[in-house]
């Protein structure tokens, strides 16, 4: 959206054009509601080289391809997709005003589908993105653990999250090393004992560099290098829930938007779906939550004003 100034009120704005936001846009448009989906083009789905666990695509589908199909489907039914970042959200006259690049838009309901951002290991962006595209770096054991079956795999991180990720991956391969980026591990005695029991090597690091070769990724430490088929950073993620926080919606201790079983946030008229809400951080779950959210929005708006044609 390029024009500045406030535009006419729409039934719903969707913040986020990933699998959750686009699913909601498709549903909302097909409910004959006016919907604008804003997206600043940093979907985690866009980084998926090929997804093999998304049902309906037996040969897999790239994240870029999936998103393009969904955008086209949403637009076919009248949804507007705007390539703008929403920078502010406030309540007004029983609805909302969202601001972007100097302009603003009013909406009766808002769906947040803003996702999360994975924390990355220290690497240049180009090298990092190349590694993800080649499956040398992986961020989602649930999604692509199958692809590393019996391979030599590293996990970067420490503490309970990294411990759980290493243990999860142990069901795919016995050749696993948990490397701390920092030079020391923060694992409980019980976690250390379980890693040892399952044959997972624990290396204190610190990591000085991460290099890509033709078919492997090398983690270098001051006195040695380790070579892996794939490495999973398990460094946590940042939840993109600032807009929800700005209007007083309740968040979990991790920063996810708290929603009820119909995806309603704690602020009336605000909804959340996908990775920004608690869930499995999977495309299928993001889509499922978004379809519930869109239907709830339709029904809640219907209670406010009759939508019968
Ligand atoms: C490398 C990798 C591989 C993966 N593989 C798979 C797989 O095979 N199968 C699977 O099911 N899942 C996979 N996932 C997980 C999957 O990508 C996510 O679960 C999914 O993308 C979540 O969808 P979402 O719509 O909630 O968030 P996202 O896809 O992250 O989309 C959120 C969107 O919101 C936009 N946004 C955020 N804030 C604003 C704002 N203020 N204004 C405007 N726009 C905003 C962002 O730019 C982004 O486009 C993978 C993830 C990664 C990183």
JSON list of N, CA and C in Angstrom, two decimals, residues 51-124:
[
{"chain": "A", "resi": 51, "resn": "UNK", "atom": "N", "xyz": [9.79, -28.49, 1.64]},
{"chain": "A", "resi": 51, "resn": "UNK", "atom": "CA", "xyz": [9.12, -29.14, 2.77]},
{"chain": "A", "resi": 51, "resn": "UNK", "atom": "C", "xyz": [8.63, -30.50, 2.32]},
{"chain": "A", "resi": 52, "resn": "UNK", "atom": "N", "xyz": [8.97, -31.51, 3.12]},
{"chain": "A", "resi": 52, "resn": "UNK", "atom": "CA", "xyz": [8.53, -32.87, 2.79]},
{"chain": "A", "resi": 52, "resn": "UNK", "atom": "C", "xyz": [7.43, -33.36, 3.73]},
{"chain": "A", "resi": 53, "resn": "UNK", "atom": "N", "xyz": [7.06, -32.54, 4.71]},
{"chain": "A", "resi": 53, "resn": "UNK", "atom": "CA", "xyz": [6.03, -33.04, 5.64]},
{"chain": "A", "resi": 53, "resn": "UNK", "atom": "C", "xyz": [4.70, -32.29, 5.48]},
{"chain": "A", "resi": 54, "resn": "UNK", "atom": "N", "xyz": [4.63, -31.40, 4.50]},
{"chain": "A", "resi": 54, "resn": "UNK", "atom": "CA", "xyz": [3.37, -30.68, 4.32]},
{"chain": "A", "resi": 54, "resn": "UNK", "atom": "C", "xyz": [2.45, -31.54, 3.45]},
{"chain": "A", "resi": 55, "resn": "UNK", "atom": "N", "xyz": [1.34, -31.97, 4.04]},
{"chain": "A", "resi": 55, "resn": "UNK", "atom": "CA", "xyz": [0.46, -32.95, 3.38]},
{"chain": "A", "resi": 55, "resn": "UNK", "atom": "C", "xyz": [-0.04, -32.42, 2.04]},
{"chain": "A", "resi": 56, "resn": "UNK", "atom": "N", "xyz": [-0.17, -33.32, 1.08]},
{"chain": "A", "resi": 56, "resn": "UNK", "atom": "CA", "xyz": [-0.73, -32.96, -0.23]},
{"chain": "A", "resi": 56, "resn": "UNK", "atom": "C", "xyz": [0.32, -32.72, -1.29]},
{"chain": "A", "resi": 57, "resn": "UNK", "atom": "N", "xyz": [1.59, -32.74, -0.90]},
{"chain": "A", "resi": 57, "resn": "UNK", "atom": "CA", "xyz": [2.67, -32.52, -1.88]},
{"chain": "A", "resi": 57, "resn": "UNK", "atom": "C", "xyz": [3.66, -33.69, -1.78]},
{"chain": "A", "resi": 58, "resn": "UNK", "atom": "N", "xyz": [3.34, -34.81, -2.40]},
{"chain": "A", "resi": 58, "resn": "UNK", "atom": "CA", "xyz": [4.15, -36.02, -2.22]},
{"chain": "A", "resi": 58, "resn": "UNK", "atom": "C", "xyz": [5.60, -35.86, -2.63]},
{"chain": "A", "resi": 59, "resn": "UNK", "atom": "N", "xyz": [5.89, -34.93, -3.53]},
{"chain": "A", "resi": 59, "resn": "UNK", "atom": "CA", "xyz": [7.29, -34.70, -3.92]},
{"chain": "A", "resi": 59, "resn": "UNK", "atom": "C", "xyz": [7.88, -33.49, -3.21]},
{"chain": "A", "resi": 60, "resn": "UNK", "atom": "N", "xyz": [7.16, -32.96, -2.23]},
{"chain": "A", "resi": 60, "resn": "UNK", "atom": "CA", "xyz": [7.63, -31.80, -1.50]},
{"chain": "A", "resi": 60, "resn": "UNK", "atom": "C", "xyz": [7.26, -30.51, -2.21]},
{"chain": "A", "resi": 61, "resn": "UNK", "atom": "N", "xyz": [7.37, -29.41, -1.47]},
{"chain": "A", "resi": 61, "resn": "UNK", "atom": "CA", "xyz": [7.12, -28.08, -2.06]},
{"chain": "A", "resi": 61, "resn": "UNK", "atom": "C", "xyz": [8.03, -27.07, -1.35]},
{"chain": "A", "resi": 62, "resn": "UNK", "atom": "N", "xyz": [8.57, -26.13, -2.13]},
{"chain": "A", "resi": 62, "resn": "UNK", "atom": "CA", "xyz": [9.41, -25.11, -1.50]},
{"chain": "A", "resi": 62, "resn": "UNK", "atom": "C", "xyz": [8.51, -24.10, -0.79]},
{"chain": "A", "resi": 63, "resn": "UNK", "atom": "N", "xyz": [9.06, -23.46, 0.22]},
{"chain": "A", "resi": 63, "resn": "UNK", "atom": "CA", "xyz": [8.29, -22.46, 0.95]},
{"chain": "A", "resi": 63, "resn": "UNK", "atom": "C", "xyz": [7.87, -21.32, 0.05]},
{"chain": "A", "resi": 64, "resn": "UNK", "atom": "N", "xyz": [8.77, -20.89, -0.83]},
{"chain": "A", "resi": 64, "resn": "UNK", "atom": "CA", "xyz": [8.47, -19.77, -1.75]},
{"chain": "A", "resi": 64, "resn": "UNK", "atom": "C", "xyz": [7.28, -20.14, -2.64]},
{"chain": "A", "resi": 65, "resn": "UNK", "atom": "N", "xyz": [7.29, -21.36, -3.15]},
{"chain": "A", "resi": 65, "resn": "UNK", "atom": "CA", "xyz": [6.22, -21.81, -4.05]},
{"chain": "A", "resi": 65, "resn": "UNK", "atom": "C", "xyz": [4.88, -21.87, -3.29]},
{"chain": "A", "resi": 66, "resn": "UNK", "atom": "N", "xyz": [4.93, -22.43, -2.09]},
{"chain": "A", "resi": 66, "resn": "UNK", "atom": "CA", "xyz": [3.71, -22.55, -1.30]},
{"chain": "A", "resi": 66, "resn": "UNK", "atom": "C", "xyz": [3.11, -21.17, -1.02]},
{"chain": "A", "resi": 67, "resn": "UNK", "atom": "N", "xyz": [3.96, -20.22, -0.62]},
{"chain": "A", "resi": 67, "resn": "UNK", "atom": "CA", "xyz": [3.47, -18.88, -0.31]},
{"chain": "A", "resi": 67, "resn": "UNK", "atom": "C", "xyz": [2.91, -18.19, -1.55]},
{"chain": "A", "resi": 68, "resn": "UNK", "atom": "N", "xyz": [3.56, -18.39, -2.69]},
{"chain": "A", "resi": 68, "resn": "UNK", "atom": "CA", "xyz": [3.08, -17.76, -3.94]},
{"chain": "A", "resi": 68, "resn": "UNK", "atom": "C", "xyz": [1.69, -18.30, -4.29]},
{"chain": "A", "resi": 69, "resn": "UNK", "atom": "N", "xyz": [1.50, -19.62, -4.13]},
{"chain": "A", "resi": 69, "resn": "UNK", "atom": "CA", "xyz": [0.18, -20.21, -4.41]},
{"chain": "A", "resi": 69, "resn": "UNK", "atom": "C", "xyz": [-0.89, -19.63, -3.47]},
{"chain": "A", "resi": 70, "resn": "UNK", "atom": "N", "xyz": [-0.51, -19.49, -2.20]},
{"chain": "A", "resi": 70, "resn": "UNK", "atom": "CA", "xyz": [-1.48, -18.99, -1.22]},
{"chain": "A", "resi": 70, "resn": "UNK", "atom": "C", "xyz": [-1.82, -17.53, -1.47]},
{"chain": "A", "resi": 71, "resn": "UNK", "atom": "N", "xyz": [-0.80, -16.73, -1.84]},
{"chain": "A", "resi": 71, "resn": "UNK", "atom": "CA", "xyz": [-1.07, -15.31, -2.14]},
{"chain": "A", "resi": 71, "resn": "UNK", "atom": "C", "xyz": [-2.04, -15.20, -3.31]},
{"chain": "A", "resi": 72, "resn": "UNK", "atom": "N", "xyz": [-1.77, -16.00, -4.34]},
{"chain": "A", "resi": 72, "resn": "UNK", "atom": "CA", "xyz": [-2.62, -15.96, -5.52]},
{"chain": "A", "resi": 72, "resn": "UNK", "atom": "C", "xyz": [-4.05, -16.38, -5.18]},
{"chain": "A", "resi": 73, "resn": "UNK", "atom": "N", "xyz": [-4.19, -17.40, -4.34]},
{"chain": "A", "resi": 73, "resn": "UNK", "atom": "CA", "xyz": [-5.53, -17.87, -3.94]},
{"chain": "A", "resi": 73, "resn": "UNK", "atom": "C", "xyz": [-6.26, -16.78, -3.16]},
{"chain": "A", "resi": 74, "resn": "UNK", "atom": "N", "xyz": [-5.56, -16.11, -2.24]},
{"chain": "A", "resi": 74, "resn": "UNK", "atom": "CA", "xyz": [-6.20, -15.06, -1.45]},
{"chain": "A", "resi": 74, "resn": "UNK", "atom": "C", "xyz": [-6.64, -13.91, -2.35]},
{"chain": "A", "resi": 75, "resn": "UNK", "atom": "N", "xyz": [-5.77, -13.52, -3.29]},
{"chain": "A", "resi": 75, "resn": "UNK", "atom": "CA", "xyz": [-6.09, -12.39, -4.18]},
{"chain": "A", "resi": 75, "resn": "UNK", "atom": "C", "xyz": [-7.24, -12.74, -5.11]},
{"chain": "A", "resi": 76, "resn": "UNK", "atom": "N", "xyz": [-7.30, -14.01, -5.54]},
{"chain": "A", "resi": 76, "resn": "UNK", "atom": "CA", "xyz": [-8.40, -14.43, -6.42]},
{"chain": "A", "resi": 76, "resn": "UNK", "atom": "C", "xyz": [-9.75, -14.18, -5.80]},
{"chain": "A", "resi": 77, "resn": "UNK", "atom": "N", "xyz": [-9.83, -14.22, -4.46]},
{"chain": "A", "resi": 77, "resn": "UNK", "atom": "CA", "xyz": [-11.11, -14.02, -3.78]},
{"chain": "A", "resi": 77, "resn": "UNK", "atom": "C", "xyz": [-11.28, -12.60, -3.25]},
{"chain": "A", "resi": 78, "resn": "UNK", "atom": "N", "xyz": [-10.34, -11.72, -3.61]},
{"chain": "A", "resi": 78, "resn": "UNK", "atom": "CA", "xyz": [-10.55, -10.30, -3.29]},
{"chain": "A", "resi": 78, "resn": "UNK", "atom": "C", "xyz": [-9.74, -9.78, -2.13]},
{"chain": "A", "resi": 79, "resn": "UNK", "atom": "N", "xyz": [-8.91, -10.60, -1.51]},
{"chain": "A", "resi": 79, "resn": "UNK", "atom": "CA", "xyz": [-8.07, -10.07, -0.42]},
{"chain": "A", "resi": 79, "resn": "UNK", "atom": "C", "xyz": [-7.00, -9.17, -1.03]},
{"chain": "A", "resi": 80, "resn": "UNK", "atom": "N", "xyz": [-6.66, -8.11, -0.31]},
{"chain": "A", "resi": 80, "resn": "UNK", "atom": "CA", "xyz": [-5.55, -7.23, -0.71]},
{"chain": "A", "resi": 80, "resn": "UNK", "atom": "C", "xyz": [-4.32, -7.64, 0.08]},
{"chain": "A", "resi": 81, "resn": "UNK", "atom": "N", "xyz": [-3.20, -7.75, -0.63]},
{"chain": "A", "resi": 81, "resn": "UNK", "atom": "CA", "xyz": [-1.94, -8.04, 0.07]},
{"chain": "A", "resi": 81, "resn": "UNK", "atom": "C", "xyz": [-1.03, -6.83, -0.08]},
{"chain": "A", "resi": 82, "resn": "UNK", "atom": "N", "xyz": [-0.66, -6.26, 1.05]},
{"chain": "A", "resi": 82, "resn": "UNK", "atom": "CA", "xyz": [0.15, -5.04, 1.04]},
{"chain": "A", "resi": 82, "resn": "UNK", "atom": "C", "xyz": [1.53, -5.38, 1.59]},
{"chain": "A", "resi": 83, "resn": "UNK", "atom": "N", "xyz": [2.56, -4.94, 0.86]},
{"chain": "A", "resi": 83, "resn": "UNK", "atom": "CA", "xyz": [3.94, -5.23, 1.29]},
{"chain": "A", "resi": 83, "resn": "UNK", "atom": "C", "xyz": [4.44, -4.12, 2.21]},
{"chain": "A", "resi": 84, "resn": "UNK", "atom": "N", "xyz": [3.81, -3.96, 3.32]},
{"chain": "A", "resi": 84, "resn": "UNK", "atom": "CA", "xyz": [4.22, -2.93, 4.29]},
{"chain": "A", "resi": 84, "resn": "UNK", "atom": "C", "xyz": [4.35, -3.57, 5.66]},
{"chain": "A", "resi": 85, "resn": "UNK", "atom": "N", "xyz": [5.23, -2.99, 6.45]},
{"chain": "A", "resi": 85, "resn": "UNK", "atom": "CA", "xyz": [5.34, -3.41, 7.84]},
{"chain": "A", "resi": 85, "resn": "UNK", "atom": "C", "xyz": [4.39, -2.57, 8.69]},
{"chain": "A", "resi": 86, "resn": "UNK", "atom": "N", "xyz": [3.59, -3.22, 9.50]},
{"chain": "A", "resi": 86, "resn": "UNK", "atom": "CA", "xyz": [2.75, -2.48, 10.45]},
{"chain": "A", "resi": 86, "resn": "UNK", "atom": "C", "xyz": [3.63, -2.08, 11.62]},
{"chain": "A", "resi": 87, "resn": "UNK", "atom": "N", "xyz": [3.68, -0.78, 11.87]},
{"chain": "A", "resi": 87, "resn": "UNK", "atom": "CA", "xyz": [4.60, -0.28, 12.90]},
{"chain": "A", "resi": 87, "resn": "UNK", "atom": "C", "xyz": [3.89, 0.13, 14.18]},
{"chain": "A", "resi": 88, "resn": "UNK", "atom": "N", "xyz": [2.57, 0.26, 14.12]},
{"chain": "A", "resi": 88, "resn": "UNK", "atom": "CA", "xyz": [1.85, 0.64, 15.33]},
{"chain": "A", "resi": 88, "resn": "UNK", "atom": "C", "xyz": [0.42, 0.14, 15.28]},
{"chain": "A", "resi": 89, "resn": "UNK", "atom": "N", "xyz": [-0.14, -0.14, 16.44]},
{"chain": "A", "resi": 89, "resn": "UNK", "atom": "CA", "xyz": [-1.53, -0.61, 16.51]},
{"chain": "A", "resi": 89, "resn": "UNK", "atom": "C", "xyz": [-2.16, 0.01, 17.75]},
{"chain": "A", "resi": 90, "resn": "UNK", "atom": "N", "xyz": [-3.35, 0.62, 17.56]},
{"chain": "A", "resi": 90, "resn": "UNK", "atom": "CA", "xyz": [-4.05, 1.14, 18.74]},
{"chain": "A", "resi": 90, "resn": "UNK", "atom": "C", "xyz": [-5.55, 0.95, 18.56]},
{"chain": "A", "resi": 91, "resn": "UNK", "atom": "N", "xyz": [-6.26, 1.01, 19.69]},
{"chain": "A", "resi": 91, "resn": "UNK", "atom": "CA", "xyz": [-7.71, 0.84, 19.66]},
{"chain": "A", "resi": 91, "resn": "UNK", "atom": "C", "xyz": [-8.37, 2.20, 19.38]},
{"chain": "A", "resi": 92, "resn": "UNK", "atom": "N", "xyz": [-9.44, 2.18, 18.59]},
{"chain": "A", "resi": 92, "resn": "UNK", "atom": "CA", "xyz": [-10.18, 3.43, 18.37]},
{"chain": "A", "resi": 92, "resn": "UNK", "atom": "C", "xyz": [-11.63, 3.14, 17.96]},
{"chain": "A", "resi": 93, "resn": "UNK", "atom": "N", "xyz": [-12.56, 3.79, 18.59]},
{"chain": "A", "resi": 93, "resn": "UNK", "atom": "CA", "xyz": [-13.99, 3.69, 18.25]},
{"chain": "A", "resi": 93, "resn": "UNK", "atom": "C", "xyz": [-14.46, 2.23, 18.17]},
{"chain": "A", "resi": 94, "resn": "UNK", "atom": "N", "xyz": [-14.06, 1.41, 19.08]},
{"chain": "A", "resi": 94, "resn": "UNK", "atom": "CA", "xyz": [-14.50, 0.02, 19.08]},
{"chain": "A", "resi": 94, "resn": "UNK", "atom": "C", "xyz": [-13.77, -0.84, 18.07]},
{"chain": "A", "resi": 95, "resn": "UNK", "atom": "N", "xyz": [-12.85, -0.25, 17.30]},
{"chain": "A", "resi": 95, "resn": "UNK", "atom": "CA", "xyz": [-12.04, -1.02, 16.35]},
{"chain": "A", "resi": 95, "resn": "UNK", "atom": "C", "xyz": [-10.57, -0.73, 16.57]},
{"chain": "A", "resi": 96, "resn": "UNK", "atom": "N", "xyz": [-9.82, -0.72, 15.48]},
{"chain": "A", "resi": 96, "resn": "UNK", "atom": "CA", "xyz": [-8.37, -0.55, 15.58]},
{"chain": "A", "resi": 96, "resn": "UNK", "atom": "C", "xyz": [-7.87, 0.40, 14.50]},
{"chain": "A", "resi": 97, "resn": "UNK", "atom": "N", "xyz": [-6.76, 1.04, 14.78]},
{"chain": "A", "resi": 97, "resn": "UNK", "atom": "CA", "xyz": [-6.01, 1.78, 13.76]},
{"chain": "A", "resi": 97, "resn": "UNK", "atom": "C", "xyz": [-4.61, 1.20, 13.72]},
{"chain": "A", "resi": 98, "resn": "UNK", "atom": "N", "xyz": [-4.19, 0.79, 12.53]},
{"chain": "A", "resi": 98, "resn": "UNK", "atom": "CA", "xyz": [-2.83, 0.27, 12.36]},
{"chain": "A", "resi": 98, "resn": "UNK", "atom": "C", "xyz": [-2.05, 1.25, 11.49]},
{"chain": "A", "resi": 99, "resn": "UNK", "atom": "N", "xyz": [-0.80, 1.49, 11.84]},
{"chain": "A", "resi": 99, "resn": "UNK", "atom": "CA", "xyz": [0.00, 2.43, 11.05]},
{"chain": "A", "resi": 99, "resn": "UNK", "atom": "C", "xyz": [1.12, 1.71, 10.33]},
{"chain": "A", "resi": 100, "resn": "UNK", "atom": "N", "xyz": [1.47, 2.27, 9.16]},
{"chain": "A", "resi": 100, "resn": "UNK", "atom": "CA", "xyz": [2.52, 1.67, 8.33]},
{"chain": "A", "resi": 100, "resn": "UNK", "atom": "C", "xyz": [3.16, 2.79, 7.52]},
{"chain": "A", "resi": 101, "resn": "UNK", "atom": "N", "xyz": [4.43, 2.80, 7.38]},
{"chain": "A", "resi": 101, "resn": "UNK", "atom": "CA", "xyz": [5.16, 3.71, 6.49]},
{"chain": "A", "resi": 101, "resn": "UNK", "atom": "C", "xyz": [4.49, 5.08, 6.34]},
{"chain": "A", "resi": 102, "resn": "UNK", "atom": "N", "xyz": [4.07, 5.68, 7.40]},
{"chain": "A", "resi": 102, "resn": "UNK", "atom": "CA", "xyz": [3.49, 7.01, 7.30]},
{"chain": "A", "resi": 102, "resn": "UNK", "atom": "C", "xyz": [2.00, 7.02, 7.03]},
{"chain": "A", "resi": 103, "resn": "UNK", "atom": "N", "xyz": [1.38, 5.89, 6.69]},
{"chain": "A", "resi": 103, "resn": "UNK", "atom": "CA", "xyz": [-0.06, 5.83, 6.47]},
{"chain": "A", "resi": 103, "resn": "UNK", "atom": "C", "xyz": [-0.73, 5.05, 7.59]},
{"chain": "A", "resi": 104, "resn": "UNK", "atom": "N", "xyz": [-2.05, 4.95, 7.52]},
{"chain": "A", "resi": 104, "resn": "UNK", "atom": "CA", "xyz": [-2.74, 4.15, 8.53]},
{"chain": "A", "resi": 104, "resn": "UNK", "atom": "C", "xyz": [-4.01, 3.55, 7.94]},
{"chain": "A", "resi": 105, "resn": "UNK", "atom": "N", "xyz": [-4.53, 2.56, 8.62]},
{"chain": "A", "resi": 105, "resn": "UNK", "atom": "CA", "xyz": [-5.73, 1.87, 8.16]},
{"chain": "A", "resi": 105, "resn": "UNK", "atom": "C", "xyz": [-6.57, 1.52, 9.37]},
{"chain": "A", "resi": 106, "resn": "UNK", "atom": "N", "xyz": [-7.89, 1.63, 9.22]},
{"chain": "A", "resi": 106, "resn": "UNK", "atom": "CA", "xyz": [-8.80, 1.28, 10.32]},
{"chain": "A", "resi": 106, "resn": "UNK", "atom": "C", "xyz": [-9.42, -0.08, 10.03]},
{"chain": "A", "resi": 107, "resn": "UNK", "atom": "N", "xyz": [-9.64, -0.83, 11.09]},
{"chain": "A", "resi": 107, "resn": "UNK", "atom": "CA", "xyz": [-10.21, -2.16, 10.92]},
{"chain": "A", "resi": 107, "resn": "UNK", "atom": "C", "xyz": [-11.11, -2.49, 12.10]},
{"chain": "A", "resi": 108, "resn": "UNK", "atom": "N", "xyz": [-12.11, -3.30, 11.81]},
{"chain": "A", "resi": 108, "resn": "UNK", "atom": "CA", "xyz": [-13.00, -3.72, 12.91]},
{"chain": "A", "resi": 108, "resn": "UNK", "atom": "C", "xyz": [-12.38, -4.85, 13.72]},
{"chain": "A", "resi": 109, "resn": "UNK", "atom": "N", "xyz": [-11.52, -5.64, 13.08]},
{"chain": "A", "resi": 109, "resn": "UNK", "atom": "CA", "xyz": [-10.85, -6.74, 13.78]},
{"chain": "A", "resi": 109, "resn": "UNK", "atom": "C", "xyz": [-9.43, -6.84, 13.24]},
{"chain": "A", "resi": 110, "resn": "UNK", "atom": "N", "xyz": [-8.54, -7.36, 14.07]},
{"chain": "A", "resi": 110, "resn": "UNK", "atom": "CA", "xyz": [-7.13, -7.54, 13.66]},
{"chain": "A", "resi": 110, "resn": "UNK", "atom": "C", "xyz": [-6.70, -8.95, 14.00]},
{"chain": "A", "resi": 111, "resn": "UNK", "atom": "N", "xyz": [-6.09, -9.61, 13.02]},
{"chain": "A", "resi": 111, "resn": "UNK", "atom": "CA", "xyz": [-5.47, -10.92, 13.27]},
{"chain": "A", "resi": 111, "resn": "UNK", "atom": "C", "xyz": [-3.96, -10.76, 13.20]},
{"chain": "A", "resi": 112, "resn": "UNK", "atom": "N", "xyz": [-3.29, -11.11, 14.27]},
{"chain": "A", "resi": 112, "resn": "UNK", "atom": "CA", "xyz": [-1.83, -11.10, 14.26]},
{"chain": "A", "resi": 112, "resn": "UNK", "atom": "C", "xyz": [-1.33, -12.48, 13.83]},
{"chain": "A", "resi": 113, "resn": "UNK", "atom": "N", "xyz": [-0.54, -12.50, 12.76]},
{"chain": "A", "resi": 113, "resn": "UNK", "atom": "CA", "xyz": [0.06, -13.75, 12.27]},
{"chain": "A", "resi": 113, "resn": "UNK", "atom": "C", "xyz": [1.51, -13.44, 11.93]},
{"chain": "A", "resi": 114, "resn": "UNK", "atom": "N", "xyz": [2.18, -12.85, 12.93]},
{"chain": "A", "resi": 114, "resn": "UNK", "atom": "CA", "xyz": [3.50, -12.24, 12.71]},
{"chain": "A", "resi": 114, "resn": "UNK", "atom": "C", "xyz": [4.67, -13.21, 12.89]},
{"chain": "A", "resi": 115, "resn": "UNK", "atom": "N", "xyz": [4.40, -14.42, 13.38]},
{"chain": "A", "resi": 115, "resn": "UNK", "atom": "CA", "xyz": [5.45, -15.43, 13.43]},
{"chain": "A", "resi": 115, "resn": "UNK", "atom": "C", "xyz": [6.52, -15.16, 14.49]},
{"chain": "A", "resi": 116, "resn": "UNK", "atom": "N", "xyz": [7.64, -15.83, 14.30]},
{"chain": "A", "resi": 116, "resn": "UNK", "atom": "CA", "xyz": [8.79, -15.70, 15.21]},
{"chain": "A", "resi": 116, "resn": "UNK", "atom": "C", "xyz": [10.05, -15.55, 14.36]},
{"chain": "A", "resi": 117, "resn": "UNK", "atom": "N", "xyz": [11.13, -15.11, 15.01]},
{"chain": "A", "resi": 117, "resn": "UNK", "atom": "CA", "xyz": [12.42, -15.05, 14.32]},
{"chain": "A", "resi": 117, "resn": "UNK", "atom": "C", "xyz": [13.40, -15.95, 15.06]},
{"chain": "A", "resi": 118, "resn": "UNK", "atom": "N", "xyz": [13.98, -16.89, 14.33]},
{"chain": "A", "resi": 118, "resn": "UNK", "atom": "CA", "xyz": [14.98, -17.77, 14.96]},
{"chain": "A", "resi": 118, "resn": "UNK", "atom": "C", "xyz": [16.24, -16.99, 15.30]},
{"chain": "A", "resi": 119, "resn": "UNK", "atom": "N", "xyz": [16.80, -17.25, 16.48]},
{"chain": "A", "resi": 119, "resn": "UNK", "atom": "CA", "xyz": [18.12, -16.66, 16.77]},
{"chain": "A", "resi": 119, "resn": "UNK", "atom": "C", "xyz": [19.17, -17.46, 16.00]},
{"chain": "A", "resi": 120, "resn": "UNK", "atom": "N", "xyz": [20.07, -16.71, 15.37]},
{"chain": "A", "resi": 120, "resn": "UNK", "atom": "CA", "xyz": [21.03, -17.34, 14.45]},
{"chain": "A", "resi": 120, "resn": "UNK", "atom": "C", "xyz": [22.41, -17.46, 15.07]},
{"chain": "A", "resi": 121, "resn": "UNK", "atom": "N", "xyz": [23.19, -18.44, 14.65]},
{"chain": "A", "resi": 121, "resn": "UNK", "atom": "CA", "xyz": [24.59, -18.47, 15.06]},
{"chain": "A", "resi": 121, "resn": "UNK", "atom": "C", "xyz": [25.35, -17.33, 14.39]},
{"chain": "A", "resi": 122, "resn": "UNK", "atom": "N", "xyz": [26.52, -16.99, 14.91]},
{"chain": "A", "resi": 122, "resn": "UNK", "atom": "CA", "xyz": [27.30, -15.88, 14.34]},
{"chain": "A", "resi": 122, "resn": "UNK", "atom": "C", "xyz": [27.84, -16.28, 12.97]},
{"chain": "A", "resi": 123, "resn": "UNK", "atom": "N", "xyz": [27.20, -15.78, 11.92]},
{"chain": "A", "resi": 123, "resn": "UNK", "atom": "CA", "xyz": [27.59, -16.04, 10.53]},
{"chain": "A", "resi": 123, "resn": "UNK", "atom": "C", "xyz": [27.17, -14.83, 9.70]},
{"chain": "A", "resi": 124, "resn": "UNK", "atom": "N", "xyz": [27.86, -14.61, 8.59]},
{"chain": "A", "resi": 124, "resn": "UNK", "atom": "CA", "xyz": [27.41, -13.59, 7.64]},
{"chain": "A", "resi": 124, "resn": "UNK", "atom": "C", "xyz": [26.04, -14.01, 7.09]}
]
